[in-house]
PDB file of C-alpha atoms and ligand atoms in Angstrom:
ATOM      1  CA  UNK A   1     -71.637  45.673 -74.675  1.00 93.00           C
ATOM      2  CA  UNK A   2     -68.313  44.408 -73.356  1.00 96.00           C
ATOM      3  CA  UNK A   3     -66.165  46.560 -71.852  1.00 98.00           C
ATOM      4  CA  UNK A   4     -63.270  45.559 -74.511  1.00 97.00           C
ATOM      5  CA  UNK A   5     -63.980  43.459 -77.433  1.00 97.00           C
ATOM      6  CA  UNK A   6     -64.847  39.766 -76.683  1.00 96.00           C
ATOM      7  CA  UNK A   7     -61.905  37.555 -77.220  1.00 96.00           C
ATOM      8  CA  UNK A   8     -61.676  35.934 -80.563  1.00 97.00           C
ATOM      9  CA  UNK A   9     -63.675  32.563 -80.805  1.00 98.00           C
ATOM     10  CA  UNK A  10     -60.847  29.611 -80.608  1.00 98.00           C
ATOM     11  CA  UNK A  11     -61.556  26.984 -83.694  1.00 98.00           C
ATOM     12  CA  UNK A  12     -60.114  24.140 -85.700  1.00 98.00           C
ATOM     13  CA  UNK A  13     -59.728  23.923 -89.221  1.00 98.00           C
ATOM     14  CA  UNK A  14     -62.620  21.017 -90.873  1.00 98.00           C
ATOM     15  CA  UNK A  15     -61.287  18.743 -93.759  1.00 98.00           C
ATOM     16  CA  UNK A  16     -62.063  19.643 -97.101  1.00 96.00           C
ATOM     17  CA  UNK A  17     -63.742  22.493 -96.000  1.00 97.00           C
ATOM     18  CA  UNK A  18     -63.660  26.334 -95.275  1.00 98.00           C
ATOM     19  CA  UNK A  19     -66.012  26.136 -91.947  1.00 97.00           C
ATOM     20  CA  UNK A  20     -64.603  26.010 -88.969  1.00 98.00           C
ATOM     21  CA  UNK A  21     -65.298  24.068 -85.754  1.00 99.00           C
ATOM     22  CA  UNK A  22     -65.734  25.985 -82.553  1.00 98.00           C
ATOM     23  CA  UNK A  23     -64.200  25.215 -79.551  1.00 99.00           C
ATOM     24  CA  UNK A  24     -65.462  25.810 -76.297  1.00 98.00           C
ATOM     25  CA  UNK A  25     -63.011  23.711 -73.703  1.00 98.00           C
ATOM     26  CA  UNK A  26     -60.504  20.595 -74.483  1.00 98.00           C
ATOM     27  CA  UNK A  27     -60.651  17.442 -71.791  1.00 98.00           C
ATOM     28  CA  UNK A  28     -57.731  15.615 -72.213  1.00 98.00           C
ATOM     29  CA  UNK A  29     -57.464  11.886 -70.533  1.00 97.00           C
ATOM     30  CA  UNK A  30     -54.361  10.982 -68.631  1.00 93.00           C
ATOM     31  CA  UNK A  31     -52.909   7.369 -69.065  1.00 88.00           C
ATOM     32  CA  UNK A  32     -54.953   5.424 -71.646  1.00 90.00           C
ATOM     33  CA  UNK A  33     -53.013   2.981 -73.188  1.00 91.00           C
ATOM     34  CA  UNK A  34     -51.287   0.169 -71.080  1.00 88.00           C
ATOM     35  CA  UNK A  35     -47.457   0.922 -72.445  1.00 86.00           C
ATOM     36  CA  UNK A  36     -47.689   4.857 -71.560  1.00 85.00           C
ATOM     37  CA  UNK A  37     -48.634   4.245 -68.413  1.00 84.00           C
ATOM     38  CA  UNK A  38     -45.705   1.916 -67.687  1.00 87.00           C
ATOM     39  CA  UNK A  39     -43.106   4.262 -69.262  1.00 88.00           C
ATOM     40  CA  UNK A  40     -44.494   6.657 -66.766  1.00 86.00           C
ATOM     41  CA  UNK A  41     -43.977   4.386 -63.976  1.00 85.00           C
ATOM     42  CA  UNK A  42     -48.083   3.596 -63.354  1.00 82.00           C
ATOM     43  CA  UNK A  43     -49.293   1.063 -62.778  1.00 77.00           C
ATOM     44  CA  UNK A  44     -52.049   0.284 -66.472  1.00 75.00           C
ATOM     45  CA  UNK A  45     -54.342  -1.211 -64.291  1.00 73.00           C
ATOM     46  CA  UNK A  46     -58.549  -0.086 -65.358  1.00 70.00           C
ATOM     47  CA  UNK A  47     -58.251   2.658 -61.906  1.00 79.00           C
ATOM     48  CA  UNK A  48     -61.718   4.997 -63.667  1.00 87.00           C
ATOM     49  CA  UNK A  49     -59.802   7.119 -66.195  1.00 92.00           C
ATOM     50  CA  UNK A  50     -58.845  10.804 -64.885  1.00 93.00           C
ATOM     51  CA  UNK A  51     -59.325  13.669 -66.918  1.00 97.00           C
ATOM     52  CA  UNK A  52     -57.473  17.354 -66.584  1.00 98.00           C
ATOM     53  CA  UNK A  53     -58.231  20.516 -69.359  1.00 98.00           C
ATOM     54  CA  UNK A  54     -56.507  22.612 -71.389  1.00 98.00           C
ATOM     55  CA  UNK A  55     -57.753  26.358 -72.297  1.00 98.00           C
ATOM     56  CA  UNK A  56     -60.230  26.220 -75.906  1.00 98.00           C
ATOM     57  CA  UNK A  57     -57.181  29.106 -77.122  1.00 98.00           C
ATOM     58  CA  UNK A  58     -54.358  26.468 -76.602  1.00 98.00           C
ATOM     59  CA  UNK A  59     -55.511  25.376 -79.968  1.00 98.00           C
ATOM     60  CA  UNK A  60     -53.268  25.591 -83.017  1.00 98.00           C
ATOM     61  CA  UNK A  61     -53.728  24.841 -86.954  1.00 98.00           C
ATOM     62  CA  UNK A  62     -51.214  22.607 -88.322  1.00 98.00           C
ATOM     63  CA  UNK A  63     -49.260  22.555 -90.083  1.00 98.00           C
ATOM     64  CA  UNK A  64     -47.462  25.549 -88.198  1.00 98.00           C
ATOM     65  CA  UNK A  65     -44.608  26.448 -86.204  1.00 98.00           C
ATOM     66  CA  UNK A  66     -45.352  25.924 -82.143  1.00 98.00           C
ATOM     67  CA  UNK A  67     -43.346  28.317 -80.512  1.00 97.00           C
ATOM     68  CA  UNK A  68     -41.133  26.917 -77.670  1.00 98.00           C
ATOM     69  CA  UNK A  69     -42.542  27.684 -74.307  1.00 98.00           C
ATOM     70  CA  UNK A  70     -41.771  29.593 -71.455  1.00 97.00           C
ATOM     71  CA  UNK A  71     -40.489  27.783 -68.054  1.00 97.00           C
ATOM     72  CA  UNK A  72     -39.087  24.838 -69.707  1.00 98.00           C
ATOM     73  CA  UNK A  73     -36.134  22.193 -70.406  1.00 97.00           C
ATOM     74  CA  UNK A  74     -38.137  19.342 -71.280  1.00 98.00           C
ATOM     75  CA  UNK A  75     -41.418  20.268 -73.888  1.00 98.00           C
ATOM     76  CA  UNK A  76     -42.448  16.902 -74.460  1.00 98.00           C
ATOM     77  CA  UNK A  77     -45.285  15.547 -77.567  1.00 98.00           C
ATOM     78  CA  UNK A  78     -48.082  13.349 -76.969  1.00 98.00           C
ATOM     79  CA  UNK A  79     -49.453  11.872 -80.403  1.00 98.00           C
ATOM     80  CA  UNK A  80     -53.464  11.828 -79.650  1.00 98.00           C
ATOM     81  CA  UNK A  81     -56.634  11.259 -81.485  1.00 98.00           C
ATOM     82  CA  UNK A  82     -58.927  14.165 -80.894  1.00 98.00           C
ATOM     83  CA  UNK A  83     -62.505  13.772 -80.500  1.00 98.00           C
ATOM     84  CA  UNK A  84     -64.652  17.028 -81.461  1.00 99.00           C
ATOM     85  CA  UNK A  85     -68.486  16.929 -79.894  1.00 99.00           C
ATOM     86  CA  UNK A  86     -71.264  18.083 -81.877  1.00 98.00           C
ATOM     87  CA  UNK A  87     -74.026  17.155 -79.490  1.00 98.00           C
ATOM     88  CA  UNK A  88     -74.193  18.321 -76.150  1.00 98.00           C
ATOM     89  CA  UNK A  89     -75.463  16.169 -72.957  1.00 98.00           C
ATOM     90  CA  UNK A  90     -75.094  14.626 -69.668  1.00 98.00           C
ATOM     91  CA  UNK A  91     -75.335  11.463 -68.487  1.00 98.00           C
ATOM     92  CA  UNK A  92     -74.644   9.950 -71.779  1.00 98.00           C
ATOM     93  CA  UNK A  93     -74.960   6.363 -72.457  1.00 98.00           C
ATOM     94  CA  UNK A  94     -71.997   4.185 -74.078  1.00 97.00           C
ATOM     95  CA  UNK A  95     -74.186   3.393 -77.287  1.00 98.00           C
ATOM     96  CA  UNK A  96     -75.511   6.659 -77.439  1.00 98.00           C
ATOM     97  CA  UNK A  97     -72.020   8.353 -77.795  1.00 98.00           C
ATOM     98  CA  UNK A  98     -71.197   8.195 -81.599  1.00 98.00           C
ATOM     99  CA  UNK A  99     -74.782  10.302 -81.602  1.00 98.00           C
ATOM    100  CA  UNK A 100     -72.452  13.086 -79.767  1.00 98.00           C
ATOM    101  CA  UNK A 101     -69.855  13.038 -81.923  1.00 98.00           C
ATOM    102  CA  UNK A 102     -69.080  15.642 -84.672  1.00 98.00           C
ATOM    103  CA  UNK A 103     -65.676  14.736 -85.964  1.00 98.00           C
ATOM    104  CA  UNK A 104     -62.599  13.562 -84.915  1.00 98.00           C
ATOM    105  CA  UNK A 105     -59.083  15.034 -85.772  1.00 98.00           C
ATOM    106  CA  UNK A 106     -55.531  14.164 -84.626  1.00 98.00           C
ATOM    107  CA  UNK A 107     -53.633  16.603 -81.987  1.00 98.00           C
ATOM    108  CA  UNK A 108     -51.024  17.070 -79.653  1.00 98.00           C
ATOM    109  CA  UNK A 109     -50.906  17.230 -75.917  1.00 98.00           C
ATOM    110  CA  UNK A 110     -47.671  19.162 -75.772  1.00 98.00           C
ATOM    111  CA  UNK A 111     -45.951  18.750 -72.132  1.00 98.00           C
ATOM    112  CA  UNK A 112     -43.651  20.708 -70.185  1.00 98.00           C
ATOM    113  CA  UNK A 113     -42.748  17.237 -68.532  1.00 98.00           C
ATOM    114  CA  UNK A 114     -40.556  18.595 -66.034  1.00 98.00           C
ATOM    115  CA  UNK A 115     -42.968  21.079 -64.420  1.00 98.00           C
ATOM    116  CA  UNK A 116     -44.931  17.945 -64.726  1.00 97.00           C
ATOM    117  CA  UNK A 117     -42.900  15.992 -62.429  1.00 97.00           C
ATOM    118  CA  UNK A 118     -42.263  19.054 -60.010  1.00 98.00           C
ATOM    119  CA  UNK A 119     -46.426  19.382 -59.714  1.00 97.00           C
ATOM    120  CA  UNK A 120     -46.425  15.632 -59.108  1.00 95.00           C
ATOM    121  CA  UNK A 121     -44.116  15.222 -56.591  1.00 96.00           C
ATOM    122  CA  UNK A 122     -45.583  18.315 -54.830  1.00 97.00           C
ATOM    123  CA  UNK A 123     -48.988  17.233 -54.937  1.00 97.00           C
ATOM    124  CA  UNK A 124     -49.982  20.161 -57.223  1.00 97.00           C
ATOM    125  CA  UNK A 125     -52.450  20.635 -60.148  1.00 97.00           C
ATOM    126  CA  UNK A 126     -50.975  19.809 -63.541  1.00 97.00           C
ATOM    127  CA  UNK A 127     -52.095  23.266 -65.051  1.00 98.00           C
ATOM    128  CA  UNK A 128     -48.659  24.734 -65.806  1.00 98.00           C
ATOM    129  CA  UNK A 129     -47.887  21.576 -67.237  1.00 98.00           C
ATOM    130  CA  UNK A 130     -50.039  20.808 -69.792  1.00 98.00           C
ATOM    131  CA  UNK A 131     -52.727  24.044 -70.200  1.00 98.00           C
ATOM    132  CA  UNK A 132     -49.616  26.526 -71.587  1.00 98.00           C
ATOM    133  CA  UNK A 133     -50.096  28.939 -74.516  1.00 98.00           C
ATOM    134  CA  UNK A 134     -50.379  27.343 -77.725  1.00 98.00           C
ATOM    135  CA  UNK A 135     -50.026  23.748 -76.286  1.00 98.00           C
ATOM    136  CA  UNK A 136     -52.853  21.670 -78.683  1.00 98.00           C
ATOM    137  CA  UNK A 137     -51.882  22.121 -82.569  1.00 98.00           C
ATOM    138  CA  UNK A 138     -54.681  19.842 -83.871  1.00 98.00           C
ATOM    139  CA  UNK A 139     -55.189  18.722 -87.229  1.00 98.00           C
ATOM    140  CA  UNK A 140     -57.860  19.265 -89.615  1.00 98.00           C
ATOM    141  CA  UNK A 141     -61.369  17.719 -88.076  1.00 98.00           C
ATOM    142  CA  UNK A 142     -62.679  14.906 -90.321  1.00 98.00           C
ATOM    143  CA  UNK A 143     -66.176  14.424 -90.130  1.00 98.00           C
ATOM    144  CA  UNK A 144     -67.748  11.782 -88.620  1.00 98.00           C
ATOM    145  CA  UNK A 145     -69.558  10.517 -91.244  1.00 98.00           C
ATOM    146  CA  UNK A 146     -66.020  10.027 -93.388  1.00 98.00           C
ATOM    147  CA  UNK A 147     -64.684   8.374 -90.346  1.00 98.00           C
ATOM    148  CA  UNK A 148     -64.183   4.242 -90.617  1.00 91.00           C
ATOM    149  CA  UNK A 149     -63.608   3.539 -87.044  1.00 96.00           C
ATOM    150  CA  UNK A 150     -62.474   4.933 -83.561  1.00 97.00           C
ATOM    151  CA  UNK A 151     -61.856   1.885 -82.510  1.00 96.00           C
ATOM    152  CA  UNK A 152     -58.919   0.519 -84.295  1.00 97.00           C
ATOM    153  CA  UNK A 153     -56.250   1.950 -86.329  1.00 98.00           C
ATOM    154  CA  UNK A 154     -52.503   3.027 -86.422  1.00 98.00           C
ATOM    155  CA  UNK A 155     -51.709   6.295 -84.439  1.00 98.00           C
ATOM    156  CA  UNK A 156     -48.322   7.109 -85.010  1.00 98.00           C
ATOM    157  CA  UNK A 157     -45.817  10.112 -84.553  1.00 98.00           C
ATOM    158  CA  UNK A 158     -42.524  10.645 -86.043  1.00 98.00           C
ATOM    159  CA  UNK A 159     -39.689  13.521 -85.513  1.00 98.00           C
ATOM    160  CA  UNK A 160     -37.302  14.943 -88.150  1.00 98.00           C
ATOM    161  CA  UNK A 161     -34.206  16.248 -86.194  1.00 96.00           C
ATOM    162  CA  UNK A 162     -32.745  19.424 -87.976  1.00 93.00           C
ATOM    163  CA  UNK A 163     -30.330  17.883 -90.148  1.00 92.00           C
ATOM    164  CA  UNK A 164     -30.947  14.514 -90.127  1.00 95.00           C
ATOM    165  CA  UNK A 165     -31.959  12.922 -93.923  1.00 93.00           C
ATOM    166  CA  UNK A 166     -34.309  10.111 -92.303  1.00 95.00           C
ATOM    167  CA  UNK A 167     -37.454  10.870 -89.894  1.00 97.00           C
ATOM    168  CA  UNK A 168     -37.311   8.940 -86.286  1.00 97.00           C
ATOM    169  CA  UNK A 169     -40.749   7.021 -85.707  1.00 98.00           C
ATOM    170  CA  UNK A 170     -40.903   7.602 -81.722  1.00 98.00           C
ATOM    171  CA  UNK A 171     -45.061   6.484 -81.433  1.00 98.00           C
ATOM    172  CA  UNK A 172     -46.681   3.677 -83.164  1.00 98.00           C
ATOM    173  CA  UNK A 173     -49.710   1.777 -81.820  1.00 98.00           C
ATOM    174  CA  UNK A 174     -53.446   0.989 -82.272  1.00 97.00           C
ATOM    175  CA  UNK A 175     -56.559   2.987 -81.314  1.00 97.00           C
ATOM    176  CA  UNK A 176     -57.467  -0.747 -80.348  1.00 95.00           C
ATOM    177  CA  UNK A 177     -54.923  -0.421 -77.458  1.00 94.00           C
ATOM    178  CA  UNK A 178     -57.093   2.226 -75.826  1.00 94.00           C
ATOM    179  CA  UNK A 179     -57.601   1.378 -72.053  1.00 93.00           C
ATOM    180  CA  UNK A 180     -60.792   3.412 -72.274  1.00 94.00           C
ATOM    181  CA  UNK A 181     -62.470   3.288 -75.394  1.00 96.00           C
ATOM    182  CA  UNK A 182     -64.047   6.360 -77.026  1.00 97.00           C
ATOM    183  CA  UNK A 183     -67.721   5.338 -76.110  1.00 97.00           C
ATOM    184  CA  UNK A 184     -66.365   4.439 -72.535  1.00 96.00           C
ATOM    185  CA  UNK A 185     -64.694   7.798 -71.407  1.00 96.00           C
ATOM    186  CA  UNK A 186     -66.677  10.045 -73.127  1.00 98.00           C
ATOM    187  CA  UNK A 187     -69.623   7.965 -71.399  1.00 98.00           C
ATOM    188  CA  UNK A 188     -67.829   8.353 -67.936  1.00 97.00           C
ATOM    189  CA  UNK A 189     -66.737  12.260 -68.534  1.00 98.00           C
ATOM    190  CA  UNK A 190     -70.741  13.011 -69.290  1.00 98.00           C
ATOM    191  CA  UNK A 191     -71.365  11.715 -65.720  1.00 98.00           C
ATOM    192  CA  UNK A 192     -69.026  14.312 -64.627  1.00 97.00           C
ATOM    193  CA  UNK A 193     -69.638  17.667 -66.642  1.00 97.00           C
ATOM    194  CA  UNK A 194     -72.393  18.478 -69.346  1.00 98.00           C
ATOM    195  CA  UNK A 195     -70.694  17.750 -72.500  1.00 98.00           C
ATOM    196  CA  UNK A 196     -71.546  20.701 -74.922  1.00 98.00           C
ATOM    197  CA  UNK A 197     -71.349  21.445 -79.026  1.00 98.00           C
ATOM    198  CA  UNK A 198     -67.550  22.652 -79.304  1.00 98.00           C
ATOM    199  CA  UNK A 199     -65.715  20.277 -76.604  1.00 99.00           C
ATOM    200  CA  UNK A 200     -62.715  18.629 -77.335  1.00 98.00           C
ATOM    201  CA  UNK A 201     -61.516  15.766 -76.042  1.00 98.00           C
ATOM    202  CA  UNK A 202     -57.633  14.433 -76.521  1.00 98.00           C
ATOM    203  CA  UNK A 203     -58.172  10.669 -75.665  1.00 98.00           C
ATOM    204  CA  UNK A 204     -54.609   9.473 -74.247  1.00 97.00           C
ATOM    205  CA  UNK A 205     -51.086   9.187 -75.799  1.00 97.00           C
ATOM    206  CA  UNK A 206     -49.394   5.717 -76.500  1.00 96.00           C
ATOM    207  CA  UNK A 207     -46.161   4.673 -75.254  1.00 96.00           C
ATOM    208  CA  UNK A 208     -42.670   6.828 -76.858  1.00 97.00           C
ATOM    209  CA  UNK A 209     -43.338  10.146 -75.428  1.00 97.00           C
ATOM    210  CA  UNK A 210     -39.752  12.279 -75.505  1.00 97.00           C
ATOM    211  CA  UNK A 211     -38.319  15.714 -76.104  1.00 98.00           C
ATOM    212  CA  UNK A 212     -38.758  17.760 -78.749  1.00 98.00           C
ATOM    213  CA  UNK A 213     -36.458  20.826 -79.692  1.00 98.00           C
ATOM    214  CA  UNK A 214     -36.040  23.470 -81.435  1.00 98.00           C
ATOM    215  CA  UNK A 215     -35.865  22.805 -85.118  1.00 98.00           C
ATOM    216  CA  UNK A 216     -37.714  19.414 -84.928  1.00 98.00           C
ATOM    217  CA  UNK A 217     -40.521  19.087 -87.531  1.00 98.00           C
ATOM    218  CA  UNK A 218     -43.015  16.213 -85.769  1.00 98.00           C
ATOM    219  CA  UNK A 219     -45.861  14.723 -88.064  1.00 98.00           C
ATOM    220  CA  UNK A 220     -48.160  12.302 -86.980  1.00 98.00           C
ATOM    221  CA  UNK A 221     -51.587  10.668 -87.814  1.00 98.00           C
ATOM    222  CA  UNK A 222     -54.621   8.444 -87.177  1.00 98.00           C
ATOM    223  CA  UNK A 223     -55.076   6.109 -89.545  1.00 98.00           C
ATOM    224  CA  UNK A 224     -58.802   6.701 -91.228  1.00 98.00           C
ATOM    225  CA  UNK A 225     -58.775  10.202 -89.286  1.00 98.00           C
ATOM    226  CA  UNK A 226     -55.817  12.511 -90.757  1.00 98.00           C
ATOM    227  CA  UNK A 227     -52.969  13.996 -89.809  1.00 98.00           C
ATOM    228  CA  UNK A 228     -50.581  16.919 -88.294  1.00 98.00           C
ATOM    229  CA  UNK A 229     -47.159  18.572 -89.206  1.00 98.00           C
ATOM    230  CA  UNK A 230     -45.702  20.501 -86.143  1.00 98.00           C
ATOM    231  CA  UNK A 231     -42.161  22.673 -86.206  1.00 98.00           C
ATOM    232  CA  UNK A 232     -40.974  23.643 -82.813  1.00 98.00           C
ATOM    233  CA  UNK A 233     -39.528  27.142 -82.818  1.00 98.00           C
ATOM    234  CA  UNK A 234     -37.509  28.771 -81.263  1.00 96.00           C
ATOM    235  CA  UNK A 235     -36.636  29.290 -77.172  1.00 95.00           C
ATOM    236  CA  UNK A 236     -38.200  32.301 -75.736  1.00 92.00           C
TER     237      UNK A 236
HETATM  238 MN1   MN B 301     -51.690  13.490 -72.885  1.00 76.00          MN
END
């Protein structure tokens, strides 16, 4: 017996089904598109990929209204392809990675950019910038047998500002621009961690990140995978 009720299992919706994907951990890849690395003031050489994490219960189904988080004046959106692991393993070979993938989705790696800048400056961890409540809105997962490609396809994000008639395209790139492909970075991740069913991997964002403010409606998608819609709620 637990001393109180165990926390509810975090989960994400599955396209075309009432079943849900149970989430174990969320791994995120940093700076995995050249133009985004440059906009963050970094040299986009193929230095080894690095990872950070979010708690499993940071996930939100979309469409949703994401509460504007505490402690920030600079909440940023980052559109990302999300990989859902269905079969665990470690030291997974690149050519075997696809056998471990249950499905793919579109997610937002929401970021308190001001806290990230402070953390970088002070040489501190990124958790406060990345791993806060509701920081991972994710659209429904498409089972891998219905996904055409994880190596190419448009990835995009648009913002519809309150009171404006038109949405503005902010991020518009292609999965083929990934510095470390899905096969490559999951193989590398599996050398550091034993991957398990339920793990999600956010694969990095293309250029064009920027601030989202209360009242904004964010839409985004990955061709052949799916989409999402997130409204930004009022400040706390
Ligand atoms: Mn990211």
